[in-house]
């Protein structure tokens, strides 16, 4: 388990340049989300500021789908940070995506998880530590960029097998034209599904000498970040991924971390935390995030945060918020 939990998000060096390239003035974005113009020169922002920047871009660009396609195809290779540059010069598409999912850990809040089946390569976008998911336009741009990466690297007009998004994405016809496949919205997961055979395609931009320089440095940076991460943050990240899998106990989490349950509890105590409280806090945060989506039934939310019995969820929620899930949701809509 290697996720990096932090509330500091790095803006890619070419982010603002890409905005200018598609006709969106950075100062208009910052003014719209009430952030100082000096932030154009800040390489690191908070998660809340990062979300606000993306949401402002969505409002300025109009249709979410159009904004996704415009930005995903606007990045200049010369402006890639080292982690992204290593993906562009990877050996093949699989190597590029493997590097992307690995080094994305150094730049939360989103987290990429890749796996392969007999016929497909699947990349899921999840949330490493944030209590709220990011704006739809950010999610869409991330998955669109992964396909664009393959197209640029192979010099082939690759298409996806399927794409699914949790949130609304605007004009899905625009997205289906870009991805070359059906696009589902209102799904349970943000997922890009590729043909496994495409992952074997070599990159015309492969540069072994550059990778020999970049890879050790990137791996050292990732290792340093992981070693500095608090154990309680690691536990919360695992809990977010495992809540809907049924009964969760300290033994299973300790096993995932390669620790005994006694060692895990002792180290959490040293950090001023406890497994019971981390589980409650994680359930609470995730419940609020899911309830903010009016399309989800409360019974579904109870299951997603690890309660088999809806009545147990109602009791826990009342202890957290002093009201019922239904009343809390209604209050947010006022």
Tab-separated table of C-alpha atoms in Angstrom, residues 59-236:
chain	number	residue	atom	x	y	z
A	59	UNK	CA	-17.751	27.145	-15.417
A	60	UNK	CA	-15.700	29.285	-17.787
A	61	UNK	CA	-15.402	26.694	-20.529
A	62	UNK	CA	-19.125	25.893	-20.549
A	63	UNK	CA	-19.748	22.278	-21.485
A	64	UNK	CA	-17.766	19.853	-19.305
A	65	UNK	CA	-17.117	17.371	-22.114
A	66	UNK	CA	-15.764	20.037	-24.453
A	67	UNK	CA	-13.510	21.352	-21.699
A	68	UNK	CA	-12.150	17.870	-21.048
A	69	UNK	CA	-11.197	17.243	-24.664
A	70	UNK	CA	-9.699	20.697	-25.168
A	71	UNK	CA	-7.439	20.488	-22.140
A	72	UNK	CA	-6.459	16.829	-22.470
A	73	UNK	CA	-5.072	17.488	-25.948
A	74	UNK	CA	-3.417	20.827	-25.174
A	75	UNK	CA	-0.394	19.745	-23.125
A	76	UNK	CA	3.032	20.307	-24.667
A	77	UNK	CA	5.552	17.542	-24.057
A	78	UNK	CA	8.281	20.062	-23.287
A	79	UNK	CA	6.266	21.287	-20.297
A	80	UNK	CA	5.777	17.852	-18.711
A	81	UNK	CA	7.134	17.454	-15.163
A	82	UNK	CA	9.741	14.657	-14.772
A	83	UNK	CA	7.172	12.049	-13.658
A	84	UNK	CA	4.962	12.645	-16.701
A	85	UNK	CA	7.986	12.942	-18.976
A	86	UNK	CA	9.046	9.447	-17.956
A	87	UNK	CA	5.673	8.114	-19.130
A	88	UNK	CA	5.934	9.768	-22.537
A	89	UNK	CA	9.357	8.200	-23.102
A	90	UNK	CA	8.370	4.759	-21.758
A	91	UNK	CA	9.075	1.523	-23.617
A	92	UNK	CA	5.438	0.816	-24.497
A	93	UNK	CA	1.890	1.806	-23.525
A	94	UNK	CA	1.803	-0.622	-20.590
A	95	UNK	CA	5.066	0.748	-19.232
A	96	UNK	CA	3.758	4.295	-19.629
A	97	UNK	CA	0.549	3.575	-17.723
A	98	UNK	CA	2.413	1.637	-15.027
A	99	UNK	CA	4.692	4.612	-14.507
A	100	UNK	CA	1.732	6.992	-14.474
A	101	UNK	CA	-0.121	5.028	-11.790
A	102	UNK	CA	3.060	4.705	-9.718
A	103	UNK	CA	4.252	8.300	-9.840
A	104	UNK	CA	0.746	9.775	-9.555
A	105	UNK	CA	1.071	8.854	-5.885
A	106	UNK	CA	3.379	11.853	-5.503
A	107	UNK	CA	0.630	14.237	-6.600
A	108	UNK	CA	-2.686	13.619	-4.791
A	109	UNK	CA	-5.637	13.933	-4.354
A	110	UNK	CA	-6.578	11.470	-7.105
A	111	UNK	CA	-5.087	7.997	-7.220
A	112	UNK	CA	-4.858	5.715	-10.250
A	113	UNK	CA	-5.163	1.937	-9.968
A	114	UNK	CA	-4.368	-0.306	-12.921
A	115	UNK	CA	-5.105	-3.989	-13.449
A	116	UNK	CA	-5.334	-6.366	-16.393
A	117	UNK	CA	-7.819	-9.090	-17.297
A	118	UNK	CA	-7.611	-11.575	-20.162
A	119	UNK	CA	-8.687	-8.986	-22.736
A	120	UNK	CA	-8.639	-5.596	-21.047
A	121	UNK	CA	-6.509	-3.083	-19.216
A	122	UNK	CA	-8.529	-1.169	-16.616
A	123	UNK	CA	-7.489	2.100	-14.959
A	124	UNK	CA	-9.644	3.328	-12.089
A	125	UNK	CA	-9.477	6.833	-10.676
A	126	UNK	CA	-9.973	6.870	-6.915
A	127	UNK	CA	-9.426	9.378	-4.116
A	128	UNK	CA	-6.280	8.848	-2.088
A	129	UNK	CA	-7.282	10.806	1.006
A	130	UNK	CA	-9.735	13.554	0.100
A	131	UNK	CA	-13.097	13.438	1.885
A	132	UNK	CA	-14.808	14.761	-1.234
A	133	UNK	CA	-14.342	13.654	-4.854
A	134	UNK	CA	-12.948	16.217	-7.275
A	135	UNK	CA	-14.884	18.062	-9.990
A	136	UNK	CA	-16.100	15.982	-12.921
A	137	UNK	CA	-14.035	17.976	-15.398
A	138	UNK	CA	-10.837	17.063	-13.530
A	139	UNK	CA	-11.782	13.375	-13.503
A	140	UNK	CA	-12.627	13.408	-17.197
A	141	UNK	CA	-9.453	15.236	-18.170
A	142	UNK	CA	-7.314	12.750	-16.248
A	143	UNK	CA	-8.794	9.704	-18.001
A	144	UNK	CA	-8.807	11.457	-21.381
A	145	UNK	CA	-5.132	12.304	-20.934
A	146	UNK	CA	-4.294	8.622	-20.319
A	147	UNK	CA	-5.696	7.773	-23.748
A	148	UNK	CA	-4.021	10.819	-25.304
A	149	UNK	CA	-0.733	9.613	-23.810
A	150	UNK	CA	-1.097	6.330	-25.700
A	151	UNK	CA	-1.928	8.113	-28.923
A	152	UNK	CA	1.066	10.416	-28.700
A	153	UNK	CA	3.451	7.673	-27.659
A	154	UNK	CA	2.440	5.172	-30.339
A	155	UNK	CA	1.530	7.686	-33.071
A	156	UNK	CA	-1.671	5.671	-33.559
A	157	UNK	CA	-5.336	6.768	-33.285
A	158	UNK	CA	-6.071	4.491	-30.317
A	159	UNK	CA	-9.578	4.194	-28.927
A	160	UNK	CA	-10.858	2.940	-25.596
A	161	UNK	CA	-13.046	-0.107	-25.097
A	162	UNK	CA	-15.337	1.721	-22.677
A	163	UNK	CA	-15.312	4.643	-20.236
A	164	UNK	CA	-17.411	5.189	-17.122
A	165	UNK	CA	-17.809	8.207	-14.866
A	166	UNK	CA	-19.475	8.655	-11.498
A	167	UNK	CA	-20.579	12.237	-12.143
A	168	UNK	CA	-22.288	14.064	-14.974
A	169	UNK	CA	-19.919	14.929	-17.827
A	170	UNK	CA	-21.833	17.263	-20.109
A	171	UNK	CA	-22.301	16.329	-23.765
A	172	UNK	CA	-21.394	12.628	-23.791
A	173	UNK	CA	-21.505	12.605	-27.611
A	174	UNK	CA	-18.382	14.791	-27.534
A	175	UNK	CA	-16.673	12.358	-25.172
A	176	UNK	CA	-17.694	9.311	-27.188
A	177	UNK	CA	-16.189	10.930	-30.274
A	178	UNK	CA	-12.912	11.509	-28.405
A	179	UNK	CA	-12.688	8.108	-26.693
A	180	UNK	CA	-14.116	6.233	-29.683
A	181	UNK	CA	-16.383	4.113	-27.471
A	182	UNK	CA	-19.528	4.250	-25.330
A	183	UNK	CA	-19.360	6.551	-22.304
A	184	UNK	CA	-21.401	5.762	-19.198
A	185	UNK	CA	-22.272	8.382	-16.569
A	186	UNK	CA	-23.749	7.786	-13.138
A	187	UNK	CA	-21.521	4.728	-12.726
A	188	UNK	CA	-20.049	3.353	-9.504
A	189	UNK	CA	-16.471	3.962	-10.613
A	190	UNK	CA	-14.430	6.315	-12.785
A	191	UNK	CA	-12.808	3.849	-15.177
A	192	UNK	CA	-10.970	3.789	-18.496
A	193	UNK	CA	-11.047	0.352	-20.153
A	194	UNK	CA	-8.471	-0.315	-22.862
A	195	UNK	CA	-7.766	-3.291	-25.104
A	196	UNK	CA	-5.022	-5.332	-23.512
A	197	UNK	CA	-3.400	-5.837	-26.912
A	198	UNK	CA	-2.934	-2.054	-27.171
A	199	UNK	CA	-0.830	-2.089	-24.011
A	200	UNK	CA	1.859	-4.022	-25.887
A	201	UNK	CA	2.259	-1.290	-28.511
A	202	UNK	CA	5.759	0.232	-28.464
A	203	UNK	CA	6.246	3.955	-27.999
A	204	UNK	CA	7.920	5.796	-30.851
A	205	UNK	CA	9.082	8.290	-28.217
A	206	UNK	CA	10.936	5.619	-26.177
A	207	UNK	CA	14.164	7.033	-24.733
A	208	UNK	CA	16.122	4.507	-22.674
A	209	UNK	CA	18.918	6.907	-21.729
A	210	UNK	CA	16.490	9.508	-20.390
A	211	UNK	CA	14.617	6.874	-18.388
A	212	UNK	CA	17.884	5.682	-16.856
A	213	UNK	CA	18.309	9.204	-15.505
A	214	UNK	CA	14.723	9.939	-14.479
A	215	UNK	CA	13.634	6.618	-12.945
A	216	UNK	CA	16.107	6.378	-10.013
A	217	UNK	CA	15.454	10.000	-9.031
A	218	UNK	CA	11.673	9.571	-9.176
A	219	UNK	CA	11.808	6.323	-7.213
A	220	UNK	CA	13.926	7.994	-4.513
A	221	UNK	CA	11.419	10.851	-4.239
A	222	UNK	CA	8.528	8.416	-3.955
A	223	UNK	CA	10.306	6.360	-1.301
A	224	UNK	CA	11.065	9.476	0.750
A	225	UNK	CA	7.423	10.551	0.644
A	226	UNK	CA	6.223	7.091	1.642
A	227	UNK	CA	8.666	6.876	4.549
A	228	UNK	CA	7.438	10.230	5.878
A	229	UNK	CA	3.774	9.261	5.703
A	230	UNK	CA	1.964	8.736	8.994
A	231	UNK	CA	0.677	5.235	9.623
A	232	UNK	CA	-2.767	6.609	10.490
A	233	UNK	CA	-2.976	8.177	7.006
A	234	UNK	CA	-2.105	4.827	5.435
A	235	UNK	CA	-4.813	3.128	7.468
A	236	UNK	CA	-7.436	5.686	6.415
